[in-house]
């Protein structure tokens, strides 16, 4: 099993550009989520999904969109990138409502 | 908003020493607690998950305990090795509307000196 796979690992954008961070898991997990990690701020939840077709907002959802058309994939879209969105983004998944959480390797995004 | 505190922010120990990492939280009504390890430039790796009905979990040289009444969890690492050097994060899991969400501490950066 590959676990949770994120692409790309690194990305540089200009202010105003849009892009999609991809996340895929092969563990048949119902729950998937996106976090951002910033120095001094810790990990903060952006969006999450409890199953295909169901998404909800986390702590810091502004400027991001998600969709969940399949169990395996949970892409994160930046609509109009801003320097404040420079961060490391992590996708995570788990089986069931409160099971062990598994993380991807992260996507480092720089917005100029 | 739930708070999770990890003190100290950084810790340096000589190889072979036993050590304890601390995690404290407000509000004892947590669902469960999970400990993670993060290596530089990498994602988080799950170490131990303690269910609310449990008091501790063990995996190899690691032992995590949970005391909800005092709002504390500890991660005990026996016979530390240089390969244990990493940042260790704890996260409390709470029931919310429609899902269970994690609140993370900011981590303790551990350095094990050969």
mmCIF file of C-alpha atoms in Angstrom:
data_model
loop_
_atom_site.group_PDB
_atom_site.id
_atom_site.type_symbol
_atom_site.label_atom_id
_atom_site.label_comp_id
_atom_site.label_asym_id
_atom_site.label_seq_id
_atom_site.Cartn_x
_atom_site.Cartn_y
_atom_site.Cartn_z
ATOM 1 C CA UNK A 1 0.000 0.000 0.000
ATOM 2 C CA UNK A 2 1.233 3.491 -0.844
ATOM 3 C CA UNK A 3 -0.792 5.049 1.997
ATOM 4 C CA UNK A 4 -1.502 8.769 1.499
ATOM 5 C CA UNK A 5 0.119 10.288 -1.586
ATOM 6 C CA UNK A 6 0.391 14.034 -2.189
ATOM 7 C CA UNK A 7 1.482 15.847 -5.334
ATOM 8 C CA UNK A 8 3.283 18.066 -6.051
ATOM 9 C CA UNK A 9 5.890 18.069 -3.262
ATOM 10 C CA UNK A 10 6.998 21.619 -4.089
ATOM 11 C CA UNK A 11 5.272 24.453 -5.926
ATOM 12 C CA UNK A 12 5.944 28.155 -6.472
ATOM 13 C CA UNK A 13 3.057 30.386 -7.515
ATOM 14 C CA UNK A 14 2.601 34.048 -8.246
ATOM 15 C CA UNK A 15 -0.085 36.019 -6.432
ATOM 16 C CA UNK A 16 -3.443 35.503 -8.098
ATOM 17 C CA UNK A 17 -2.634 32.180 -9.744
ATOM 18 C CA UNK A 18 -4.738 29.114 -9.031
ATOM 19 C CA UNK A 19 -3.664 25.553 -8.552
ATOM 20 C CA UNK A 20 -4.749 22.187 -7.176
ATOM 21 C CA UNK A 21 -2.921 20.072 -4.614
ATOM 22 C CA UNK A 22 -3.666 16.419 -5.163
ATOM 23 C CA UNK A 23 -4.222 13.831 -2.448
ATOM 24 C CA UNK A 24 -4.950 10.139 -2.922
ATOM 25 C CA UNK A 25 -5.184 7.264 -0.450
ATOM 26 C CA UNK A 26 -5.406 3.529 -1.158
ATOM 27 C CA UNK A 27 -6.590 2.391 2.286
ATOM 28 C CA UNK A 28 -10.328 2.783 1.616
ATOM 29 C CA UNK A 29 -10.541 5.411 4.348
ATOM 30 C CA UNK A 30 -13.801 7.291 4.679
ATOM 31 C CA UNK A 31 -12.363 10.353 6.370
ATOM 32 C CA UNK A 32 -9.890 12.666 4.615
ATOM 33 C CA UNK A 33 -8.655 16.094 5.584
ATOM 34 C CA UNK A 34 -6.294 18.913 4.667
ATOM 35 C CA UNK A 35 -4.078 20.753 7.162
ATOM 36 C CA UNK A 36 -1.613 23.565 6.832
ATOM 37 C CA UNK A 37 1.446 23.808 9.032
ATOM 38 C CA UNK A 38 3.052 27.172 9.753
ATOM 39 C CA UNK A 39 5.902 28.047 12.143
ATOM 40 C CA UNK A 40 4.548 28.989 15.558
ATOM 41 C CA UNK A 41 0.974 28.165 14.535
ATOM 42 C CA UNK A 42 1.064 24.387 14.501
ATOM 43 C CA UNK A 43 -1.267 22.338 12.339
ATOM 44 C CA UNK A 44 -4.607 23.863 11.400
ATOM 45 C CA UNK A 45 -7.502 22.114 9.703
ATOM 46 C CA UNK A 46 -8.586 23.603 6.361
ATOM 47 C CA UNK A 47 -11.316 21.262 5.063
ATOM 48 C CA UNK A 48 -12.369 17.693 5.698
ATOM 49 C CA UNK A 49 -14.605 15.004 4.233
ATOM 50 C CA UNK A 50 -16.363 12.091 5.942
ATOM 51 C CA UNK A 51 -17.109 10.301 2.680
ATOM 52 C CA UNK A 52 -17.582 10.677 -1.054
ATOM 53 C CA UNK A 53 -19.802 13.648 -1.835
ATOM 54 C CA UNK A 54 -19.525 15.113 1.680
ATOM 55 C CA UNK A 55 -17.185 17.963 2.612
ATOM 56 C CA UNK A 56 -17.083 20.514 5.407
ATOM 57 C CA UNK A 57 -14.994 23.471 6.558
ATOM 58 C CA UNK A 58 -12.326 23.356 9.193
ATOM 59 C CA UNK A 59 -10.645 26.136 11.132
ATOM 60 C CA UNK A 60 -9.103 28.069 8.206
ATOM 61 C CA UNK A 61 -11.143 27.402 5.028
ATOM 62 C CA UNK A 62 -11.039 30.829 3.359
ATOM 63 C CA UNK A 63 -9.323 30.836 -0.040
ATOM 64 C CA UNK A 64 -9.555 27.064 -0.473
ATOM 65 C CA UNK A 65 -12.047 24.717 -2.134
ATOM 66 C CA UNK A 66 -12.345 20.952 -1.932
ATOM 67 C CA UNK A 67 -14.409 18.209 -3.519
ATOM 68 C CA UNK A 68 -14.725 14.463 -2.895
ATOM 69 C CA UNK A 69 -16.037 12.657 -5.951
ATOM 70 C CA UNK A 70 -14.387 9.335 -5.038
ATOM 71 C CA UNK A 71 -13.334 7.651 -1.797
ATOM 72 C CA UNK A 72 -9.697 7.716 -2.898
ATOM 73 C CA UNK A 73 -9.163 11.350 -3.930
ATOM 74 C CA UNK A 74 -9.488 14.645 -2.070
ATOM 75 C CA UNK A 75 -7.988 17.575 -4.032
ATOM 76 C CA UNK A 76 -7.444 21.009 -2.490
ATOM 77 C CA UNK A 77 -7.874 24.004 -4.788
ATOM 78 C CA UNK A 78 -6.379 27.422 -4.233
ATOM 79 C CA UNK A 79 -8.639 29.822 -6.081
ATOM 80 C CA UNK A 80 -6.453 32.945 -6.189
ATOM 81 C CA UNK A 81 -3.164 32.411 -4.389
ATOM 82 C CA UNK A 82 -2.006 34.954 -1.811
ATOM 83 C CA UNK A 83 1.347 35.231 0.009
ATOM 84 C CA UNK A 84 -0.490 34.322 3.243
ATOM 85 C CA UNK A 85 -1.064 30.881 1.745
ATOM 86 C CA UNK A 86 2.666 30.140 1.716
ATOM 87 C CA UNK A 87 2.807 27.062 3.900
ATOM 88 C CA UNK A 88 3.310 23.319 4.052
ATOM 89 C CA UNK A 89 0.104 21.448 3.306
ATOM 90 C CA UNK A 90 -0.652 17.976 4.619
ATOM 91 C CA UNK A 91 -3.374 15.583 3.593
ATOM 92 C CA UNK A 92 -4.491 12.963 6.118
ATOM 93 C CA UNK A 93 -6.951 10.092 6.223
ATOM 94 C CA UNK A 94 -8.381 7.619 8.704
ATOM 95 C CA UNK A 95 -10.766 4.685 8.816
ATOM 96 C CA UNK A 96 -13.902 5.352 10.781
ATOM 97 C CA UNK A 97 -14.920 8.255 12.938
ATOM 98 C CA UNK A 98 -11.986 8.458 15.345
ATOM 99 C CA UNK A 99 -9.381 6.003 14.160
ATOM 100 C CA UNK A 100 -5.656 6.480 13.745
ATOM 101 C CA UNK A 101 -4.799 9.374 11.432
ATOM 102 C CA UNK A 102 -2.326 8.796 8.582
ATOM 103 C CA UNK A 103 -0.524 11.685 6.885
ATOM 104 C CA UNK A 104 0.997 12.266 3.476
ATOM 105 C CA UNK A 105 4.545 13.611 3.054
ATOM 106 C CA UNK A 106 3.384 17.192 2.520
ATOM 107 C CA UNK A 107 3.327 19.787 -0.248
ATOM 108 C CA UNK A 108 5.456 22.891 0.246
ATOM 109 C CA UNK A 109 3.844 25.915 -1.418
ATOM 110 C CA UNK A 110 5.431 29.323 -1.878
ATOM 111 C CA UNK A 111 3.344 32.240 -3.147
ATOM 112 C CA UNK A 112 5.353 35.220 -4.389
ATOM 113 C CA UNK B 1 -11.531 26.256 21.135
ATOM 114 C CA UNK B 2 -9.651 23.379 22.734
ATOM 115 C CA UNK B 3 -6.036 23.988 23.700
ATOM 116 C CA UNK B 4 -3.180 21.506 23.703
ATOM 117 C CA UNK B 5 0.141 22.470 25.267
ATOM 118 C CA UNK B 6 3.470 20.746 24.936
ATOM 119 C CA UNK B 7 6.287 21.812 27.219
ATOM 120 C CA UNK B 8 9.205 22.073 26.694
ATOM 121 C CA UNK B 9 9.333 23.206 23.074
ATOM 122 C CA UNK B 10 12.771 21.616 22.725
ATOM 123 C CA UNK B 11 14.705 18.985 24.659
ATOM 124 C CA UNK B 12 18.245 17.668 24.311
ATOM 125 C CA UNK B 13 19.340 14.439 26.006
ATOM 126 C CA UNK B 14 22.359 12.107 25.821
ATOM 127 C CA UNK B 15 21.949 8.771 24.089
ATOM 128 C CA UNK B 16 20.672 5.989 26.311
ATOM 129 C CA UNK B 17 18.663 8.216 28.636
ATOM 130 C CA UNK B 18 15.026 7.512 29.395
ATOM 131 C CA UNK B 19 12.832 10.555 28.843
ATOM 132 C CA UNK B 20 9.267 11.805 29.164
ATOM 133 C CA UNK B 21 7.480 14.208 26.835
ATOM 134 C CA UNK B 22 4.463 16.047 28.203
ATOM 135 C CA UNK B 23 1.132 17.013 26.692
ATOM 136 C CA UNK B 24 -1.546 18.902 28.622
ATOM 137 C CA UNK B 25 -5.035 19.905 27.601
ATOM 138 C CA UNK B 26 -8.000 21.844 28.860
ATOM 139 C CA UNK B 27 -11.339 20.102 29.270
ATOM 140 C CA UNK B 28 -11.121 16.433 30.206
ATOM 141 C CA UNK B 29 -13.959 15.376 27.878
ATOM 142 C CA UNK B 30 -11.657 14.196 25.103
ATOM 143 C CA UNK B 31 -12.530 11.220 22.905
ATOM 144 C CA UNK B 32 -9.005 9.919 22.435
ATOM 145 C CA UNK B 33 -5.405 11.137 22.160
ATOM 146 C CA UNK B 34 -2.814 10.447 19.499
ATOM 147 C CA UNK B 35 0.969 10.893 19.513
ATOM 148 C CA UNK B 36 2.884 11.598 16.294
ATOM 149 C CA UNK B 37 6.480 11.931 15.214
ATOM 150 C CA UNK B 38 7.607 14.388 12.529
ATOM 151 C CA UNK B 39 11.039 14.284 10.927
ATOM 152 C CA UNK B 40 12.341 17.463 9.235
ATOM 153 C CA UNK B 41 10.680 18.041 5.866
ATOM 154 C CA UNK B 42 8.422 15.034 6.306
ATOM 155 C CA UNK B 43 4.836 14.278 7.201
ATOM 156 C CA UNK B 44 3.569 13.103 10.560
ATOM 157 C CA UNK B 45 3.896 9.448 11.500
ATOM 158 C CA UNK B 46 1.414 8.012 13.980
ATOM 159 C CA UNK B 47 3.084 6.502 17.037
ATOM 160 C CA UNK B 48 0.316 5.625 19.479
ATOM 161 C CA UNK B 49 -3.436 6.129 19.755
ATOM 162 C CA UNK B 50 -4.998 6.000 23.236
ATOM 163 C CA UNK B 51 -8.730 5.479 23.304
ATOM 164 C CA UNK B 52 -10.739 7.339 25.938
ATOM 165 C CA UNK B 53 -11.409 4.101 27.804
ATOM 166 C CA UNK B 54 -7.693 3.254 28.006
ATOM 167 C CA UNK B 55 -5.005 4.604 30.280
ATOM 168 C CA UNK B 56 -1.939 3.686 28.234
ATOM 169 C CA UNK B 57 -0.567 2.163 25.068
ATOM 170 C CA UNK B 58 2.836 0.634 24.375
ATOM 171 C CA UNK B 59 4.831 0.089 21.209
ATOM 172 C CA UNK B 60 8.398 -1.099 21.537
ATOM 173 C CA UNK B 61 10.394 1.481 23.526
ATOM 174 C CA UNK B 62 7.450 3.891 23.562
ATOM 175 C CA UNK B 63 4.751 4.090 26.207
ATOM 176 C CA UNK B 64 2.006 6.697 26.191
ATOM 177 C CA UNK B 65 -0.311 7.311 29.113
ATOM 178 C CA UNK B 66 -3.506 9.298 29.384
ATOM 179 C CA UNK B 67 -4.943 10.845 32.556
ATOM 180 C CA UNK B 68 -8.108 12.660 31.574
ATOM 181 C CA UNK B 69 -8.890 13.834 35.092
ATOM 182 C CA UNK B 70 -5.659 15.818 35.284
ATOM 183 C CA UNK B 71 -5.676 16.798 31.597
ATOM 184 C CA UNK B 72 -2.325 15.188 30.856
ATOM 185 C CA UNK B 73 -0.715 12.681 28.554
ATOM 186 C CA UNK B 74 2.909 11.599 28.628
ATOM 187 C CA UNK B 75 5.079 9.837 26.061
ATOM 188 C CA UNK B 76 7.858 7.807 27.647
ATOM 189 C CA UNK B 77 10.826 6.864 25.476
ATOM 190 C CA UNK B 78 13.135 4.226 26.915
ATOM 191 C CA UNK B 79 16.848 4.000 26.132
ATOM 192 C CA UNK B 80 16.814 6.906 23.684
ATOM 193 C CA UNK B 81 18.780 6.663 20.423
ATOM 194 C CA UNK B 82 19.992 9.312 17.949
ATOM 195 C CA UNK B 83 17.356 8.017 15.529
ATOM 196 C CA UNK B 84 14.686 9.174 17.972
ATOM 197 C CA UNK B 85 15.615 12.789 17.183
ATOM 198 C CA UNK B 86 12.479 14.393 15.733
ATOM 199 C CA UNK B 87 9.567 16.604 16.715
ATOM 200 C CA UNK B 88 6.885 14.838 18.721
ATOM 201 C CA UNK B 89 3.305 16.122 18.576
ATOM 202 C CA UNK B 90 0.254 15.142 20.533
ATOM 203 C CA UNK B 91 -3.307 15.698 19.384
ATOM 204 C CA UNK B 92 -6.571 15.419 21.259
ATOM 205 C CA UNK B 93 -9.592 14.079 19.415
ATOM 206 C CA UNK B 94 -13.006 15.557 20.157
ATOM 207 C CA UNK B 95 -16.463 14.708 18.920
ATOM 208 C CA UNK B 96 -17.949 17.472 16.797
ATOM 209 C CA UNK B 97 -20.913 18.007 14.540
ATOM 210 C CA UNK B 98 -20.639 15.186 12.024
ATOM 211 C CA UNK B 99 -17.078 14.156 12.723
ATOM 212 C CA UNK B 100 -14.258 13.836 15.210
ATOM 213 C CA UNK B 101 -11.582 16.503 14.928
ATOM 214 C CA UNK B 102 -8.027 16.763 16.161
ATOM 215 C CA UNK B 103 -6.429 19.681 17.955
ATOM 216 C CA UNK B 104 -2.649 19.543 17.807
ATOM 217 C CA UNK B 105 -0.032 20.777 20.198
ATOM 218 C CA UNK B 106 2.920 22.644 18.718
ATOM 219 C CA UNK B 107 5.298 19.818 19.471
ATOM 220 C CA UNK B 108 8.494 19.099 21.392
ATOM 221 C CA UNK B 109 11.673 18.977 19.317
ATOM 222 C CA UNK B 110 13.835 16.165 20.688
ATOM 223 C CA UNK B 111 17.561 15.897 20.049
ATOM 224 C CA UNK B 112 19.360 12.751 21.212
ATOM 225 C CA UNK B 113 23.094 13.373 21.369
ATOM 226 C CA UNK B 114 25.402 10.407 20.570
#
